[in-house]
């Protein structure tokens, strides 16, 4: 796939700064589609409109990558994530510089990394199954899923909540960049999902890679169950053996995630689990290398009081 102008320059800058990333990205980008390459180009253009030079975007991406390497080293040595409580990780959400690099790096990874492209494709599959109504997202971060949902155009309105002010600003700017000022069918809230009123119900609930950021994921899932109605369709992705500064809940294997979702009162309709270079799942679990998984869920009607 031939990349467009900004993307080509960005990849060259990343390559100049890190040979390892250059090799990793050229392998990872083998199966990117023309549509994804065009979305990636548009994302890079968006970051440029936010007063970032291509060099700064490359640096922000590499900041994320370097931080992941650091956490991977810690994980191999101690077999656990560095932080395990929200209080230990809180300073990360409150650090605008870190969160800016983080949101930009992760936003790019949606298209640059094969693992995240697989997950994004599964999310698009989920959007096609949604029949409309009210859309709710927890932790939009860089805003890619939220904007994709708004483009799907089958929802009446859209709400998102994120604990990080920087991520809220990033999502808002990305919405404005994607739709101009013409849309007024969305609401973005800065806050902790734990504090969201359970009386408000939604038809479509999305939570991409947030579960591993909370101390009590089962309570978080039960809260999602509480804001679902009986026909809601829910999308949740999470990461297993994936050390990151703000990952505080360590899932060891897919079965653990599966069990927790069922325990929280969900029926699993479909799922995907993806690994770097598509190494088999059992091998990844044994070697404790990262797995990203995503699920399409419906409330289990037999577990009303879950
Ligand atoms: C890894 S990012 C996920 C971004 C995006 N959804 C994705 O799938 O790539 C995690 C996001 O969850 C947010 N977050 C973490 N804990 C939260 C909480 N308790 N309530 C709301 N948002 C939270 C973070 O600020 C961050 O934006």
XYZ file of C-alpha atoms and ligand atoms in Angstrom:
333
model
C 0.000 0.000 0.000
C 1.384 3.399 -0.991
C 0.932 5.853 1.861
C -0.203 9.408 1.318
C 1.996 12.485 1.655
C 1.882 13.290 5.407
C 1.921 9.639 6.433
C 4.982 8.925 4.267
C 6.824 11.841 5.834
C 5.768 10.852 9.337
C 6.922 7.246 8.825
C 10.258 8.521 7.470
C 10.731 10.720 10.559
C 9.874 7.853 12.906
C 12.308 5.651 10.931
C 15.112 8.222 11.239
C 14.675 8.275 15.010
C 14.178 4.549 15.561
C 15.344 1.756 13.234
C 13.434 -0.741 15.358
C 10.125 1.113 14.878
C 10.843 1.511 11.179
C 11.134 -2.274 10.810
C 8.167 -2.921 13.088
C 5.916 -0.481 11.195
C 6.850 -1.662 7.712
C 5.874 -5.220 8.736
C 2.796 -4.070 10.602
C 1.490 -1.972 7.694
C 1.571 -4.855 5.190
C -2.194 -5.400 5.152
C -3.491 -1.846 5.660
C -6.358 -1.130 3.237
C -6.648 1.971 1.020
C -9.545 3.210 3.179
C -7.511 2.806 6.391
C -4.487 4.518 4.808
C -6.711 7.431 3.889
C -8.125 7.631 7.448
C -4.560 7.574 8.773
C -3.590 10.449 6.481
C -6.598 12.434 7.669
C -5.655 11.732 11.316
C -2.102 12.994 10.743
C -3.549 16.120 9.090
C -5.798 16.602 12.123
C -2.815 16.420 14.510
C -1.056 19.000 12.333
C -4.030 21.367 12.718
C -3.473 21.126 16.464
C -0.155 22.947 16.253
C 1.961 19.819 15.942
C 4.723 19.619 13.349
C 5.251 16.181 11.790
C 8.428 15.933 13.854
C 6.465 16.579 17.058
C 3.882 13.959 16.041
C 6.727 11.466 15.453
C 8.179 12.325 18.886
C 4.816 11.926 20.600
C 4.327 8.521 18.970
C 7.845 7.466 20.034
C 7.212 8.716 23.593
C 4.334 6.257 23.808
C 6.449 3.455 22.319
C 9.361 4.137 24.707
C 7.040 4.186 27.680
C 5.605 0.807 26.548
C 9.145 -0.644 26.325
C 9.923 0.578 29.851
C 6.763 -1.036 31.219
C 7.450 -4.251 29.277
C 10.894 -4.469 30.924
C 9.332 -3.975 34.381
C 6.695 -6.633 33.591
C 9.274 -9.224 32.509
C 11.291 -8.615 35.655
C 8.466 -8.531 38.221
C 5.624 -10.355 36.396
C 3.187 -7.621 37.364
C 2.152 -4.154 36.231
C 3.975 -1.255 37.905
C 0.777 0.249 39.362
C -2.217 -1.531 40.791
C -4.348 1.227 42.312
C -6.037 4.272 40.842
C -4.220 6.504 43.350
C -0.849 5.312 42.018
C -1.885 6.005 38.411
C -3.884 9.206 39.049
C -0.956 11.552 38.356
C -0.770 10.177 34.781
C -4.317 11.331 33.932
C -3.533 14.711 35.471
C -0.362 15.237 33.411
C -1.475 17.064 30.218
C 1.874 16.586 28.463
C 1.905 12.844 29.044
C -1.781 12.482 28.107
C -1.286 14.495 24.904
C 1.534 12.187 23.685
C -0.454 9.215 24.902
C -3.657 10.186 23.064
C -1.782 11.017 19.834
C 0.385 7.878 20.009
C -2.619 5.641 20.690
C -4.712 7.405 18.042
C -2.014 6.633 15.440
C -1.679 3.059 16.689
C -5.307 2.403 15.662
C -4.065 2.449 12.050
C -0.333 1.770 12.409
C -0.456 -1.436 14.455
C -1.860 -4.642 12.980
C -3.250 -5.599 16.430
C -5.194 -2.338 16.737
C -6.359 -2.444 13.095
C -7.867 -5.900 13.778
C -9.697 -4.442 16.763
C -10.860 -1.393 14.773
C -12.241 -3.695 12.050
C -14.150 -5.637 14.701
C -15.542 -2.351 16.067
C -16.819 -1.456 12.560
C -18.507 -4.882 12.465
C -20.158 -4.021 15.795
C -21.393 -0.638 14.475
C -23.084 -2.405 11.552
C -25.064 -4.537 14.025
C -26.346 -1.528 15.984
C -29.887 -0.530 15.187
C -29.812 3.063 16.450
C -31.058 4.765 19.595
C -28.726 6.308 22.172
C -24.946 5.780 21.919
C -22.725 5.947 25.023
C -18.944 5.644 25.189
C -16.669 5.301 28.203
C -13.073 6.523 27.797
C -13.028 7.722 24.152
C -9.387 8.827 24.635
C -8.258 9.930 21.159
C -11.871 9.842 19.935
C -11.486 7.445 16.979
C -14.337 5.084 17.994
C -16.597 8.005 18.906
C -16.089 9.722 15.535
C -16.567 6.380 13.695
C -19.863 5.914 15.552
C -20.947 9.455 14.614
C -20.089 8.686 10.978
C -22.181 5.497 11.127
C -25.112 7.925 11.490
C -27.607 5.372 12.775
C -27.821 6.779 16.316
C -30.174 9.464 17.685
C -27.545 11.012 19.942
C -24.086 10.398 21.386
C -22.644 10.742 24.906
C -19.109 10.076 26.127
C -17.385 10.263 29.490
C -13.617 10.345 30.057
C -11.688 10.951 33.263
C -8.878 12.856 31.523
C -9.427 16.506 30.551
C -6.741 16.218 27.844
C -8.582 13.252 26.276
C -11.876 15.145 26.433
C -10.287 18.085 24.590
C -8.732 15.692 22.059
C -12.088 13.996 21.389
C -13.899 17.341 21.076
C -11.308 18.718 18.636
C -11.441 15.511 16.578
C -15.250 15.747 16.358
C -15.027 19.388 15.250
C -12.301 18.539 12.715
C -14.402 15.635 11.326
C -17.822 17.344 11.186
C -17.247 21.082 11.515
C -19.624 22.954 13.775
C -22.715 21.439 12.179
C -23.369 18.620 14.675
C -25.105 19.241 17.976
C -26.240 15.716 18.721
C -23.443 14.850 21.151
C -22.369 15.474 24.732
C -18.863 14.923 26.135
C -18.451 14.735 29.903
C -15.226 14.949 31.887
C -15.596 12.567 34.838
C -15.278 9.114 36.302
C -17.751 6.610 34.836
C -18.210 5.209 38.370
C -20.043 8.446 39.209
C -22.376 8.368 36.197
C -26.106 8.149 37.126
C -27.479 4.633 36.574
C -30.918 5.966 35.730
C -29.755 7.015 32.247
C -30.099 4.050 29.825
C -28.431 3.538 26.433
C -28.955 1.271 23.415
C -25.342 1.056 22.402
C -22.513 1.137 24.969
C -18.868 1.173 23.931
C -15.770 0.882 26.084
C -12.464 0.459 24.244
C -9.433 -0.458 26.370
C -10.575 1.029 29.676
C -11.272 -2.091 31.772
C -7.565 -2.644 32.487
C -7.387 0.981 33.762
C -9.672 0.404 36.739
C -9.149 -1.265 40.109
C -12.485 -3.087 40.164
C -13.350 -4.025 36.577
C -16.251 -6.255 37.691
C -17.971 -3.245 39.338
C -17.337 -1.201 36.180
C -18.957 -3.927 34.068
C -21.925 -4.159 36.430
C -22.360 -0.423 36.039
C -22.450 -0.868 32.248
C -25.054 -3.589 32.784
C -27.037 -1.109 34.907
C -27.179 1.533 32.152
C -28.158 -1.061 29.507
C -31.708 -1.762 28.518
C -32.831 -5.275 27.618
C -31.967 -4.889 23.922
C -28.695 -2.962 24.274
C -25.690 -4.057 22.262
C -22.407 -3.543 24.056
C -18.830 -3.399 22.756
C -15.898 -3.873 25.126
C -12.215 -4.307 24.361
C -9.390 -4.871 26.796
C -5.753 -5.910 26.990
C -4.165 -9.019 28.514
C -0.521 -9.158 29.692
C -0.108 -5.643 28.306
C 1.921 -3.488 30.700
C 1.372 0.247 30.474
C 1.889 2.998 33.062
C -1.861 3.417 33.570
C -2.852 -0.262 33.341
C -3.694 -1.290 36.881
C -5.752 -4.454 36.437
C -3.793 -7.390 35.078
C -5.773 -9.925 33.026
C -3.638 -13.066 32.584
C -5.631 -14.848 29.872
C -8.741 -14.642 27.724
C -10.728 -16.973 29.967
C -10.400 -14.509 32.859
C -11.968 -11.742 30.759
C -14.640 -14.106 29.480
C -15.571 -15.219 33.017
C -15.736 -11.660 34.293
C -18.043 -10.545 31.471
C -20.406 -13.445 32.180
C -20.261 -12.826 35.923
C -21.245 -9.188 35.317
C -24.424 -10.361 33.554
C -23.497 -10.348 29.852
C -23.958 -12.858 27.080
C -21.031 -13.011 24.653
C -22.336 -12.745 21.083
C -18.991 -12.491 19.272
C -15.349 -11.758 20.025
C -11.900 -11.347 18.541
C -8.510 -11.844 20.214
C -5.444 -10.581 18.443
C -1.691 -10.778 19.019
C 1.447 -9.218 17.583
C 2.374 -11.040 14.333
C -0.697 -13.228 14.900
C 1.148 -15.584 17.229
C -1.284 -18.268 18.429
C -3.276 -17.306 21.496
C -2.083 -20.199 23.685
C 1.534 -19.327 22.888
C 0.949 -15.637 23.698
C -0.716 -16.549 27.001
C 2.145 -18.902 27.909
C 4.837 -16.374 26.990
C 2.843 -13.535 28.610
C 3.029 -11.372 25.501
C 0.219 -8.839 24.903
C -3.203 -9.867 23.617
C -5.910 -7.381 22.735
C -9.455 -8.719 22.711
C -12.847 -7.235 21.917
C -16.359 -8.495 22.594
C -19.868 -7.837 21.362
C -22.221 -8.427 24.269
C -25.870 -8.357 25.136
C -27.373 -8.250 28.619
C -28.021 -11.790 29.812
C -31.749 -11.642 30.473
C -31.523 -14.582 32.909
C -29.050 -12.626 35.049
C -31.171 -9.518 35.690
C -29.698 -9.021 39.143
C -26.089 -9.661 38.198
C -6.371 3.411 26.559
S -7.429 4.775 26.507
C -8.682 4.130 25.420
C -8.896 4.991 24.217
C -9.852 4.406 23.192
N -11.171 4.161 23.755
C -9.307 3.141 22.575
O -10.043 2.137 22.495
O -8.150 3.132 22.129
C -8.262 4.695 28.061
C -9.166 5.877 28.281
O -9.999 5.623 29.407
C -10.074 6.792 30.198
N -10.461 6.357 31.564
C -9.716 5.636 32.438
N -10.406 5.415 33.572
C -11.631 6.000 33.419
C -12.791 6.128 34.255
N -12.824 5.601 35.474
N -13.863 6.795 33.772
C -13.829 7.362 32.532
N -12.747 7.281 31.695
C -11.667 6.594 32.126
C -8.684 7.398 30.055
O -8.628 8.762 30.372
C -8.392 7.149 28.571
O -8.884 8.173 27.751
